[in-house]
Coordinates of C-alpha atoms and ligand atoms in Angstrom, one line a residue:
M30 CA -18.1 -28.4 0.3
E31 CA -16.7 -24.9 0.4
T32 CA -14.2 -24.5 -2.5
D33 CA -12.1 -21.7 -3.8
A34 CA -13.8 -19.5 -6.4
R35 CA -11.5 -20.6 -9.1
T36 CA -12.1 -23.6 -11.5
I37 CA -9.7 -25.3 -13.8
M38 CA -10.3 -27.4 -17.0
E39 CA -9.4 -31.0 -16.7
P40 CA -7.4 -32.0 -19.9
A41 CA -9.1 -34.6 -22.1
K42 CA -7.2 -37.8 -22.4
R43 CA -7.6 -41.2 -24.1
V44 CA -8.5 -43.9 -21.5
P45 CA -8.0 -47.6 -22.1
V46 CA -11.1 -49.9 -21.9
L47 CA -10.4 -52.5 -19.4
R48 CA -13.5 -54.7 -20.0
D49 CA -16.7 -54.7 -22.0
V50 CA -19.2 -56.5 -19.8
D51 CA -23.0 -56.9 -19.7
V52 CA -23.5 -55.9 -16.1
L53 CA -21.3 -53.6 -14.1
V54 CA -21.9 -53.5 -10.3
I55 CA -20.4 -50.5 -8.5
G56 CA -19.7 -51.3 -4.8
G57 CA -18.7 -54.5 -3.1
S58 CA -20.6 -54.7 0.2
Q59 CA -23.0 -57.5 0.9
S60 CA -25.3 -55.5 -1.4
G61 CA -23.1 -55.3 -4.4
V62 CA -22.2 -59.0 -4.0
A63 CA -25.9 -59.9 -3.9
A64 CA -26.5 -58.0 -7.1
A65 CA -23.6 -59.5 -9.0
V66 CA -24.3 -63.1 -7.8
A67 CA -28.0 -62.8 -8.5
A68 CA -27.3 -61.4 -12.0
R69 CA -25.1 -64.4 -12.9
R70 CA -27.6 -66.8 -11.5
A71 CA -30.4 -65.2 -13.5
N72 CA -28.4 -65.1 -16.8
P73 CA -25.3 -67.3 -16.7
E74 CA -24.4 -66.0 -20.2
A75 CA -24.0 -62.5 -18.9
K76 CA -20.5 -61.1 -18.2
V77 CA -20.7 -59.5 -14.8
M78 CA -18.0 -57.3 -13.2
L79 CA -18.0 -55.8 -9.7
V80 CA -15.7 -52.8 -8.8
E81 CA -15.0 -51.9 -5.2
Q82 CA -13.0 -48.9 -4.0
N83 CA -11.7 -50.7 -0.9
G84 CA -9.1 -53.4 -0.8
F85 CA -11.7 -55.7 0.7
L86 CA -15.3 -56.9 0.2
G87 CA -18.1 -56.2 2.7
G88 CA -18.4 -52.4 2.7
Q89 CA -19.7 -51.0 5.9
S90 CA -20.3 -54.5 7.3
V91 CA -16.6 -55.2 7.3
G92 CA -14.9 -51.8 7.2
G93 CA -17.4 -50.3 9.6
M94 CA -17.7 -53.5 11.6
V95 CA -21.5 -53.6 11.3
V96 CA -21.5 -57.4 11.9
H97 CA -24.9 -57.4 13.6
W98 CA -27.0 -58.5 10.6
E99 CA -30.3 -58.6 12.6
F100 CA -32.0 -61.8 11.8
R101 CA -35.1 -60.4 13.4
E102 CA -35.7 -58.7 10.0
Y103 CA -36.3 -62.0 8.3
T104 CA -39.6 -62.5 10.1
N105 CA -42.3 -60.1 11.1
N106 CA -43.9 -59.4 14.4
K107 CA -46.2 -62.3 13.9
G108 CA -43.4 -64.7 13.3
Q109 CA -44.2 -64.9 9.5
V110 CA -41.3 -65.1 7.0
I111 CA -40.6 -61.8 5.4
T112 CA -37.5 -62.5 3.4
R113 CA -35.0 -65.3 2.5
G114 CA -33.1 -65.2 -0.7
I115 CA -29.4 -64.5 -1.0
G116 CA -29.4 -62.7 2.4
K117 CA -30.3 -65.8 4.3
E118 CA -27.9 -67.9 2.1
M119 CA -25.0 -65.5 3.0
I120 CA -25.8 -65.8 6.7
R121 CA -26.0 -69.6 6.5
R122 CA -22.7 -69.7 4.8
I123 CA -21.0 -67.3 7.2
A124 CA -22.4 -69.1 10.3
A125 CA -21.3 -72.4 8.8
K126 CA -17.6 -71.3 9.1
G127 CA -18.1 -71.7 12.8
H128 CA -16.9 -68.4 14.3
S129 CA -20.2 -66.5 14.5
D130 CA -22.6 -66.2 17.5
P131 CA -24.3 -69.6 18.2
L132 CA -27.7 -67.8 18.2
Y133 CA -27.4 -67.9 14.4
D134 CA -27.5 -71.7 14.4
K135 CA -30.6 -71.5 16.6
W136 CA -32.2 -69.1 14.2
L137 CA -31.2 -71.1 11.1
S138 CA -32.6 -74.2 12.6
G139 CA -36.0 -72.5 12.6
Q140 CA -36.3 -71.7 16.3
G141 CA -37.0 -68.0 16.1
P142 CA -37.0 -65.1 16.6
P143 CA -39.0 -64.6 18.7
F144 CA -37.0 -67.1 20.7
K145 CA -39.6 -68.7 22.9
D146 CA -37.2 -69.0 25.9
V147 CA -36.0 -65.4 25.7
P148 CA -38.8 -62.9 26.5
D149 CA -37.4 -60.0 24.5
G150 CA -35.9 -62.2 21.8
R151 CA -37.4 -60.4 18.9
A152 CA -36.7 -56.8 19.7
H153 CA -33.0 -57.0 20.4
A154 CA -31.6 -59.7 18.0
D155 CA -28.5 -57.6 17.3
V156 CA -26.4 -60.7 17.1
P157 CA -22.8 -60.7 15.6
L158 CA -21.4 -62.5 12.6
D159 CA -17.7 -63.1 12.4
V160 CA -16.2 -60.2 10.5
N161 CA -13.5 -62.2 8.8
D162 CA -16.0 -64.9 7.7
I163 CA -18.2 -62.2 6.1
Q164 CA -15.4 -61.2 3.8
L165 CA -14.4 -64.7 3.0
V166 CA -17.9 -65.8 2.1
L167 CA -18.6 -62.8 -0.1
A168 CA -15.4 -63.6 -2.0
E169 CA -16.3 -67.2 -2.3
M170 CA -19.8 -66.5 -3.6
L171 CA -18.5 -64.1 -6.3
E172 CA -15.9 -66.7 -7.4
E173 CA -18.5 -69.5 -7.6
A174 CA -20.9 -67.3 -9.5
G175 CA -18.2 -66.4 -12.0
V176 CA -18.2 -62.7 -11.3
E177 CA -15.0 -60.8 -12.2
V178 CA -13.9 -58.6 -9.3
L179 CA -11.8 -55.5 -9.3
L180 CA -10.7 -54.2 -5.9
H181 CA -8.9 -50.9 -5.1
A182 CA -11.1 -49.5 -8.0
R183 CA -13.2 -46.4 -7.5
A184 CA -15.8 -45.7 -10.2
C185 CA -15.3 -42.0 -10.6
A186 CA -17.3 -40.7 -13.6
A187 CA -19.9 -41.4 -16.2
L188 CA -18.9 -42.5 -19.7
P189 CA -20.0 -40.1 -22.5
L190 CA -23.8 -40.3 -22.3
D191 CA -25.9 -42.4 -24.6
N192 CA -29.1 -40.5 -25.3
S193 CA -30.5 -43.0 -27.9
T194 CA -33.5 -44.1 -25.8
G195 CA -34.6 -40.6 -24.9
F196 CA -33.1 -40.7 -21.4
P197 CA -29.4 -40.3 -20.8
A198 CA -27.4 -43.5 -19.9
S199 CA -23.8 -44.0 -18.8
R200 CA -23.1 -47.4 -20.4
G201 CA -20.4 -48.3 -17.9
A202 CA -18.1 -46.0 -15.9
F203 CA -14.6 -44.6 -15.7
V204 CA -12.8 -46.3 -12.9
E205 CA -9.6 -45.2 -11.0
T206 CA -7.4 -48.3 -10.4
I207 CA -4.0 -48.7 -8.8
D208 CA -2.7 -48.6 -12.4
G209 CA -4.5 -45.4 -13.4
R210 CA -7.8 -44.6 -15.0
V211 CA -9.7 -47.2 -17.1
A212 CA -13.1 -47.4 -18.7
I213 CA -15.4 -50.3 -18.2
T214 CA -18.3 -50.5 -20.7
A215 CA -21.5 -52.2 -19.8
K216 CA -25.0 -52.6 -21.1
C217 CA -26.4 -52.1 -17.6
V218 CA -25.0 -50.6 -14.4
V219 CA -26.2 -51.5 -10.9
D220 CA -25.3 -48.8 -8.4
C221 CA -24.6 -50.3 -5.0
S222 CA -22.2 -47.5 -4.0
S223 CA -24.6 -46.2 -1.4
F224 CA -23.9 -42.7 -2.6
S225 CA -26.1 -42.8 -5.7
D226 CA -22.9 -42.0 -7.6
V227 CA -24.1 -42.8 -11.1
A228 CA -27.4 -40.9 -10.8
W229 CA -25.4 -38.0 -9.4
W230 CA -22.9 -38.0 -12.3
V231 CA -25.6 -38.2 -14.9
G232 CA -28.4 -36.0 -13.6
G233 CA -26.9 -34.0 -10.7
T234 CA -29.5 -32.7 -8.2
D235 CA -32.3 -33.6 -10.6
S236 CA -31.5 -37.3 -10.2
A237 CA -30.1 -37.5 -6.7
I238 CA -31.2 -35.4 -3.7
V239 CA -29.1 -34.5 -0.7
P240 CA -31.5 -33.7 2.1
E241 CA -31.2 -30.2 3.5
V242 CA -31.3 -31.6 7.1
Q243 CA -29.3 -34.7 7.9
A244 CA -31.7 -36.5 10.1
M245 CA -29.4 -39.4 10.4
S246 CA -25.8 -39.2 11.5
M247 CA -22.4 -40.5 10.4
Q248 CA -21.2 -42.8 13.1
A249 CA -18.7 -45.6 13.7
Y250 CA -18.5 -48.6 15.9
A251 CA -15.4 -49.3 17.9
W252 CA -14.5 -52.7 19.5
I253 CA -13.3 -52.8 23.1
D254 CA -11.7 -55.9 24.4
N255 CA -10.6 -57.4 27.7
V256 CA -13.8 -57.0 29.6
D257 CA -14.2 -59.2 32.7
L258 CA -17.7 -60.4 32.0
E259 CA -18.3 -62.0 35.4
K260 CA -17.5 -58.8 37.3
F261 CA -19.5 -56.8 34.7
V262 CA -22.6 -58.9 34.9
K263 CA -22.6 -59.3 38.7
E264 CA -21.7 -55.7 39.6
G265 CA -22.4 -53.6 36.5
V266 CA -25.8 -54.8 35.3
W267 CA -27.9 -55.4 38.4
P268 CA -29.7 -53.4 39.6
R269 CA -29.8 -50.7 36.9
P270 CA -32.5 -49.3 34.6
F271 CA -31.9 -50.0 30.9
Q272 CA -33.5 -48.8 27.6
I273 CA -32.4 -52.2 26.2
L274 CA -31.3 -55.2 28.1
Y275 CA -30.9 -58.6 26.3
P276 CA -31.5 -61.1 27.7
S277 CA -33.4 -59.3 30.4
D278 CA -33.6 -62.3 32.7
K279 CA -30.7 -62.5 35.1
Q280 CA -29.9 -66.2 34.7
Q281 CA -30.3 -66.1 30.9
L282 CA -27.9 -63.2 30.7
W283 CA -25.3 -65.2 32.5
D284 CA -26.1 -68.3 30.5
H285 CA -25.5 -66.3 27.3
V286 CA -22.0 -65.3 28.6
M287 CA -21.1 -68.9 29.4
Q288 CA -22.5 -70.1 26.0
G289 CA -20.7 -67.5 24.0
K290 CA -24.0 -65.8 22.9
A291 CA -24.7 -62.1 22.5
I292 CA -25.6 -59.8 25.3
I293 CA -26.8 -56.3 24.5
M294 CA -27.5 -53.3 26.7
R295 CA -28.2 -49.6 26.3
G296 CA -28.1 -47.3 29.4
F297 CA -25.4 -46.5 32.0
A298 CA -26.1 -42.8 32.0
D299 CA -25.0 -42.8 35.7
V300 CA -21.6 -44.3 34.7
M301 CA -21.1 -41.5 32.1
D302 CA -21.9 -38.9 34.8
K303 CA -19.3 -40.6 37.1
A304 CA -16.7 -40.5 34.4
F305 CA -17.4 -36.8 33.7
D306 CA -17.3 -35.9 37.4
S307 CA -14.0 -37.7 37.9
E308 CA -12.4 -36.4 34.8
P309 CA -14.1 -33.1 33.7
E310 CA -11.6 -32.6 30.9
L311 CA -13.2 -35.6 29.2
V312 CA -16.3 -33.5 28.5
E313 CA -14.4 -30.6 26.9
A314 CA -12.2 -32.9 24.9
Y315 CA -15.2 -34.8 23.6
E316 CA -17.0 -31.6 22.6
M317 CA -13.9 -30.4 20.7
T318 CA -14.3 -33.3 18.3
G319 CA -17.6 -31.8 17.1
A320 CA -19.5 -35.0 18.0
T321 CA -23.1 -34.8 19.2
P322 CA -23.0 -35.3 23.0
Q323 CA -23.8 -38.9 24.0
I324 CA -26.2 -39.6 26.8
Y325 CA -26.0 -43.4 27.1
M326 CA -23.7 -46.3 26.4
W327 CA -24.8 -48.9 23.9
L328 CA -22.9 -52.1 24.2
K329 CA -23.2 -55.3 22.1
T330 CA -20.9 -58.2 22.3
V331 CA -19.0 -59.3 19.3
R332 CA -17.1 -62.1 21.0
T333 CA -17.3 -63.8 24.4
R334 CA -14.7 -66.4 25.4
K335 CA -13.8 -68.6 28.3
V336 CA -10.1 -68.3 29.3
E337 CA -8.4 -70.9 31.4
C338 CA -6.3 -69.1 34.0
G339 CA -4.5 -72.1 35.6
A340 CA -5.1 -73.9 38.8
G341 CA -8.6 -74.7 37.7
T342 CA -9.7 -71.1 37.5
T343 CA -11.5 -69.7 34.5
K344 CA -12.4 -66.2 33.3
Y345 CA -15.0 -65.0 30.8
L346 CA -13.7 -62.2 28.7
G347 CA -15.7 -60.1 26.3
T348 CA -15.2 -58.0 23.3
F349 CA -17.9 -55.4 22.8
A350 CA -18.9 -53.2 19.9
I351 CA -19.7 -49.7 21.3
E352 CA -21.5 -47.1 19.4
G353 CA -19.0 -44.3 18.7
P354 CA -19.6 -40.6 18.4
E355 CA -22.2 -39.3 16.0
F356 CA -21.9 -36.4 13.6
H357 CA -25.0 -34.8 12.1
W358 CA -23.1 -33.3 9.2
R359 CA -23.5 -33.5 5.4
Q360 CA -22.3 -37.0 4.5
V361 CA -21.3 -36.1 0.9
D362 CA -19.0 -33.2 1.9
P363 CA -15.5 -34.6 1.8
L364 CA -14.0 -32.0 4.2
L365 CA -16.7 -32.6 6.8
V366 CA -16.5 -36.4 6.4
T367 CA -12.7 -36.0 7.0
R368 CA -13.3 -33.9 10.1
A369 CA -15.8 -36.5 11.4
T370 CA -13.4 -39.4 10.6
I371 CA -10.6 -37.8 12.6
G372 CA -13.0 -36.6 15.3
Q373 CA -14.5 -40.0 15.8
L374 CA -11.1 -41.5 16.3
K375 CA -10.2 -39.0 19.0
A376 CA -13.6 -39.4 20.6
I377 CA -13.3 -43.2 20.7
H378 CA -10.1 -43.0 22.7
L379 CA -12.0 -40.8 25.2
Q380 CA -14.9 -43.2 25.2
V381 CA -12.5 -46.0 26.1
R382 CA -11.6 -44.0 29.2
M383 CA -15.2 -43.4 30.0
H384 CA -16.1 -47.1 29.7
R385 CA -13.4 -48.0 32.2
Y386 CA -15.7 -46.7 34.9
L387 CA -18.0 -49.7 34.2
P388 CA -17.3 -52.6 36.7
G389 CA -15.2 -55.2 34.9
W390 CA -14.0 -52.8 32.3
E391 CA -11.1 -51.4 34.3
H392 CA -8.5 -53.1 32.0
A393 CA -10.5 -52.7 28.8
T394 CA -8.4 -51.9 25.7
L395 CA -9.3 -50.6 22.3
D396 CA -9.3 -53.6 20.0
R397 CA -10.4 -52.2 16.6
T398 CA -11.6 -49.0 14.9
V399 CA -13.3 -48.6 11.5
S400 CA -11.5 -48.2 8.2
R401 CA -14.3 -45.8 7.0
I402 CA -16.8 -43.9 9.1
G403 CA -20.4 -45.3 8.8
F404 CA -22.9 -43.4 6.6
R405 CA -26.6 -43.4 7.1
E406 CA -27.9 -40.6 4.7
T407 CA -25.9 -39.7 1.6
R408 CA -27.9 -39.0 -1.6
I409 CA -31.4 -40.2 -2.3
P410 CA -31.9 -41.1 -6.0
V411 CA -35.1 -40.0 -7.8
G412 CA -36.8 -43.2 -9.0
L413 CA -40.1 -44.0 -10.7
Y414 CA -41.6 -44.3 -7.2
A415 CA -40.4 -43.0 -3.8
L416 CA -41.2 -45.3 -0.9
T417 CA -43.0 -43.4 1.9
K418 CA -43.2 -43.9 5.6
Q419 CA -47.0 -44.4 5.1
D420 CA -46.0 -47.5 3.0
V421 CA -44.0 -48.8 5.9
F422 CA -46.6 -48.2 8.6
H423 CA -49.6 -49.2 6.5
H424 CA -48.0 -52.4 5.2
A425 CA -48.1 -51.4 1.5
K426 CA -48.7 -54.0 -1.2
F427 CA -47.5 -53.3 -4.7
E428 CA -48.1 -55.2 -8.0
D429 CA -44.5 -54.8 -8.9
V430 CA -43.2 -56.1 -5.5
I431 CA -39.5 -57.4 -5.7
G432 CA -39.1 -58.2 -2.0
R433 CA -40.3 -57.4 1.5
N434 CA -39.0 -55.7 4.5
T435 CA -39.8 -54.9 8.1
G436 CA -39.1 -51.6 9.7
H437 CA -35.5 -51.9 10.9
D438 CA -35.0 -49.2 13.5
V439 CA -38.4 -47.7 12.7
G440 CA -39.8 -51.0 13.9
R441 CA -38.0 -51.2 17.2
G442 CA -40.8 -51.2 19.7
N443 CA -43.3 -50.1 17.0
L444 CA -45.2 -53.2 16.0
E445 CA -47.1 -51.5 13.2
A446 CA -43.8 -51.0 11.3
E447 CA -42.7 -54.6 12.1
Y448 CA -45.5 -56.3 10.1
G449 CA -43.7 -55.7 6.8
Y450 CA -44.2 -53.9 3.5
D451 CA -43.6 -54.6 -0.2
I452 CA -40.7 -52.9 -2.0
P453 CA -41.8 -52.0 -5.5
Y454 CA -39.5 -52.4 -8.5
R455 CA -40.1 -48.8 -9.4
C456 CA -38.0 -47.7 -6.4
L457 CA -35.0 -49.4 -8.2
V458 CA -35.6 -47.6 -11.5
P459 CA -34.3 -44.1 -12.0
A460 CA -37.0 -41.7 -13.2
E461 CA -35.0 -40.1 -15.9
I462 CA -31.9 -42.2 -16.5
D463 CA -31.6 -45.4 -18.6
G464 CA -29.2 -48.3 -18.3
L465 CA -29.1 -48.0 -14.5
L466 CA -30.6 -49.9 -11.6
L467 CA -30.5 -48.7 -8.0
G468 CA -29.4 -51.1 -5.2
A469 CA -28.1 -51.1 -1.6
R470 CA -29.2 -48.3 0.8
C471 CA -29.7 -45.8 -2.0
I472 CA -33.0 -46.7 -3.6
S473 CA -35.8 -44.1 -4.2
V474 CA -37.4 -43.1 -0.9
E475 CA -39.2 -39.9 0.1
P476 CA -36.5 -37.4 1.4
D477 CA -38.4 -37.0 4.7
T478 CA -36.3 -35.5 7.5
A479 CA -39.0 -34.6 10.0
D480 CA -38.3 -37.4 12.4
E481 CA -35.2 -39.6 12.1
S482 CA -36.9 -42.6 13.6
L483 CA -39.9 -42.5 11.3
T484 CA -38.5 -42.2 7.8
A485 CA -38.8 -44.7 5.0
L486 CA -35.0 -44.5 4.7
N487 CA -34.5 -45.6 8.3
A488 CA -36.8 -48.5 7.6
H489 CA -34.9 -49.5 4.5
R490 CA -31.3 -49.0 5.6
G491 CA -30.9 -52.2 7.5
I492 CA -28.5 -54.7 6.1
T493 CA -31.3 -57.2 5.3
A494 CA -33.1 -54.8 3.1
T495 CA -30.0 -53.6 1.3
I496 CA -29.5 -57.3 0.2
V497 CA -33.1 -57.7 -0.8
V498 CA -33.2 -54.8 -3.2
S499 CA -29.7 -55.5 -4.5
Q500 CA -30.6 -59.1 -5.4
A501 CA -33.6 -57.8 -7.3
A502 CA -31.5 -55.1 -9.0
G503 CA -28.9 -57.7 -10.1
V504 CA -31.6 -60.0 -11.5
A505 CA -33.3 -57.1 -13.3
A506 CA -30.0 -56.0 -14.9
A507 CA -29.3 -59.5 -16.1
L508 CA -32.8 -59.8 -17.6
C509 CA -32.6 -56.4 -19.3
V510 CA -29.4 -57.6 -21.0
R511 CA -31.1 -60.9 -22.1
E512 CA -34.2 -59.2 -23.3
G513 CA -32.5 -56.1 -24.8
V514 CA -34.6 -53.7 -22.9
E515 CA -34.1 -50.7 -20.5
P516 CA -35.0 -51.2 -16.8
R517 CA -38.1 -49.1 -17.2
A518 CA -39.4 -51.5 -19.9
L519 CA -38.6 -54.8 -18.2
D520 CA -41.5 -57.2 -17.8
V521 CA -42.0 -57.3 -14.0
K522 CA -43.6 -60.7 -14.2
K523 CA -40.4 -62.2 -15.6
L524 CA -38.4 -60.4 -12.9
Q525 CA -40.7 -61.8 -10.2
A526 CA -40.6 -65.3 -11.6
E527 CA -36.8 -65.3 -11.5
L528 CA -36.8 -63.8 -8.0
L529 CA -39.1 -66.6 -6.8
R530 CA -36.8 -69.1 -8.4
Q531 CA -34.0 -67.5 -6.4
D532 CA -35.9 -68.1 -3.1
V533 CA -37.0 -64.5 -2.7
V534 CA -40.2 -63.9 -0.7
L535 CA -42.8 -61.7 -2.6
E536 CA -45.7 -62.2 -0.3
T537 CA -45.8 -63.1 3.4
P538 CA -46.8 -66.7 4.0
S539 CA -47.7 -67.6 7.5
G540 CA -45.5 -69.7 9.6
Ligands
FAD603 C1 -22.9 -46.9 13.2 C2 -23.9 -47.7 12.4 C3 -24.4 -48.8 13.0 C4 -25.3 -49.6 12.2 N1 -25.8 -50.8 12.8 C5 -26.5 -51.6 12.0 C6 -27.0 -52.9 12.6 O1 -26.6 -53.2 13.7 N2 -27.7 -53.7 11.8 C7 -28.1 -53.3 10.5 O2 -28.7 -54.1 9.8 N3 -27.7 -52.1 10.0 C8 -26.9 -51.3 10.7 N4 -26.5 -50.1 10.2 C9 -26.9 -49.8 8.8 C10 -26.1 -50.6 7.8 O3 -24.8 -50.7 8.3 C11 -25.9 -49.9 6.4 O4 -27.1 -49.3 6.0 C12 -25.5 -50.9 5.4 O5 -24.4 -51.6 5.8 C13 -25.3 -50.2 4.1 O6 -24.9 -51.2 3.1 P1 -24.7 -50.7 1.7 O7 -24.4 -51.8 0.8 O8 -25.9 -49.9 1.2 O9 -23.5 -49.6 1.8 P2 -22.0 -49.9 2.1 O10 -21.8 -51.0 3.0 O11 -21.4 -48.5 2.4 O12 -21.4 -50.4 0.7 C14 -21.1 -49.6 -0.4 C15 -19.9 -50.1 -1.0 O13 -19.6 -49.4 -2.2 C16 -18.2 -49.0 -2.2 N5 -18.2 -47.8 -3.1 C17 -18.8 -46.6 -2.8 N6 -18.6 -45.7 -3.8 C18 -17.8 -46.4 -4.7 C19 -17.3 -46.1 -6.0 N7 -17.6 -44.9 -6.5 N8 -16.6 -47.0 -6.7 C20 -16.4 -48.2 -6.1 N9 -16.9 -48.6 -4.9 C21 -17.6 -47.7 -4.2 C22 -17.9 -48.8 -0.8 O14 -16.5 -48.8 -0.6 C23 -18.7 -49.9 -0.1 O15 -17.9 -51.1 -0.1 C24 -25.6 -49.3 10.9 C25 -25.1 -48.1 10.3 C26 -24.2 -47.3 11.1 C27 -23.6 -46.1 10.4

């Protein structure tokens, strides 16, 4: 961030201690919730608190509307189980509320993916959960587990550092609440902020790297409603080339519409050309937002519904998530993030106009935009081990495995990356900080920016993996408290035993 040359001293002040807890979890997405719930389950004596800067739980899944939790990532390309644990429990509970895509029921009943009746059922399982049910289930799980939650609360600084172990530790954090700044003291902190905030406060650039090149972009979904699905499928889809089309069979695609199941497609470059030819000012206005030019449309349903129109006639209407504009800018620069946030909103309105050139989308309207732009690459914490893309592609096995993952976007169409790899505990332990465990998207990976689609970070950043590592970080924190040790000294065998008890997969059984 470019600042004025001047600096100013912040006056010291006495800050009240709101709570003294055993485990403090920073960040309340599915990841932070997994960490907090897992900590309580591992050590029911432990006092666990979760702070979240938003006024809602769910992080990017809810505020960024990333409701496609990709159940393909629970099994590998051979159909073997790669992960279960709290992630699968969350999905089961969200789907049980009855408002999510019926394909989840099919998956939960053990029928795939790959879905035998859908040829491309593995590759494109971007199936939506209900956004409201995600929030509700996360809140219920925290309540049941006895986690104390503080919303509208941004952890903003380290407490005075404890250097007694030889490495600095912030035993808790200062937190800005709606009633002013408080301190929360804790024996162990789990950072699920996805900004590596704690490592950054404690060790600066020695402990959290911001890659020189932002290989992955900031981006936001938008939801567009009121799409006439019959017209779209009959006149818009066939015959056209697609990079992604799910289901790719004509009859199955229409069956999915009628059954309220997901349809997904990426393509329509010709429609974008038509929009630009008809309204050339769209191109200039889009460029003015600073967004990277888009070359295709990527559409995923979030809801499809049958509407009775009287006199025995029915219509199928759809709400689609569209991929909004992308910004390859530094994602920890507040001024640039602000520009991108406003830019994406302007660009989304332009995209709605472009999408109206699709058959069936003539009366489409903007339904919902994000409350916070989506981040893919913020800071990368420096841990005892940095996961590499070689680990992903060569199916690494580690003695200190705490969970497994497939390749997320690295694995799309790349079966080597889809087999699965171990995630070692050392990726969750900072190299030179004590009292801290790393969870969510920001675990220790190599800061490789050569090719966006091939990085370990891109393999790890899927929602499934963020839950896997956070469950392990939460359990580790709770065990550290019970055993009175720092994360680097925790007996990994004890951690693994508790993870197995919590239904985590540590090796890939067939089936
Ligand atoms: C456009 C886009 C589309 C995507 N599509 C998919 C997809 O289809 N499927 C998929 O699996 N993944 C997808 N991803 C990736 C996925 O959404 C993210 O990697 C994942 O949601 C990150 O989860 P997280 O818990 O690490 O971070 P977040 O969801 O960002 O959670 C971090 C939480 O911490 C809070 N927080 C941050 N700092 C503080 C602080 N200092 N104090 C208190 N609270 C704090 C935040 O408010 C937030 O709630 C997509 C990403 C983008 C950008």
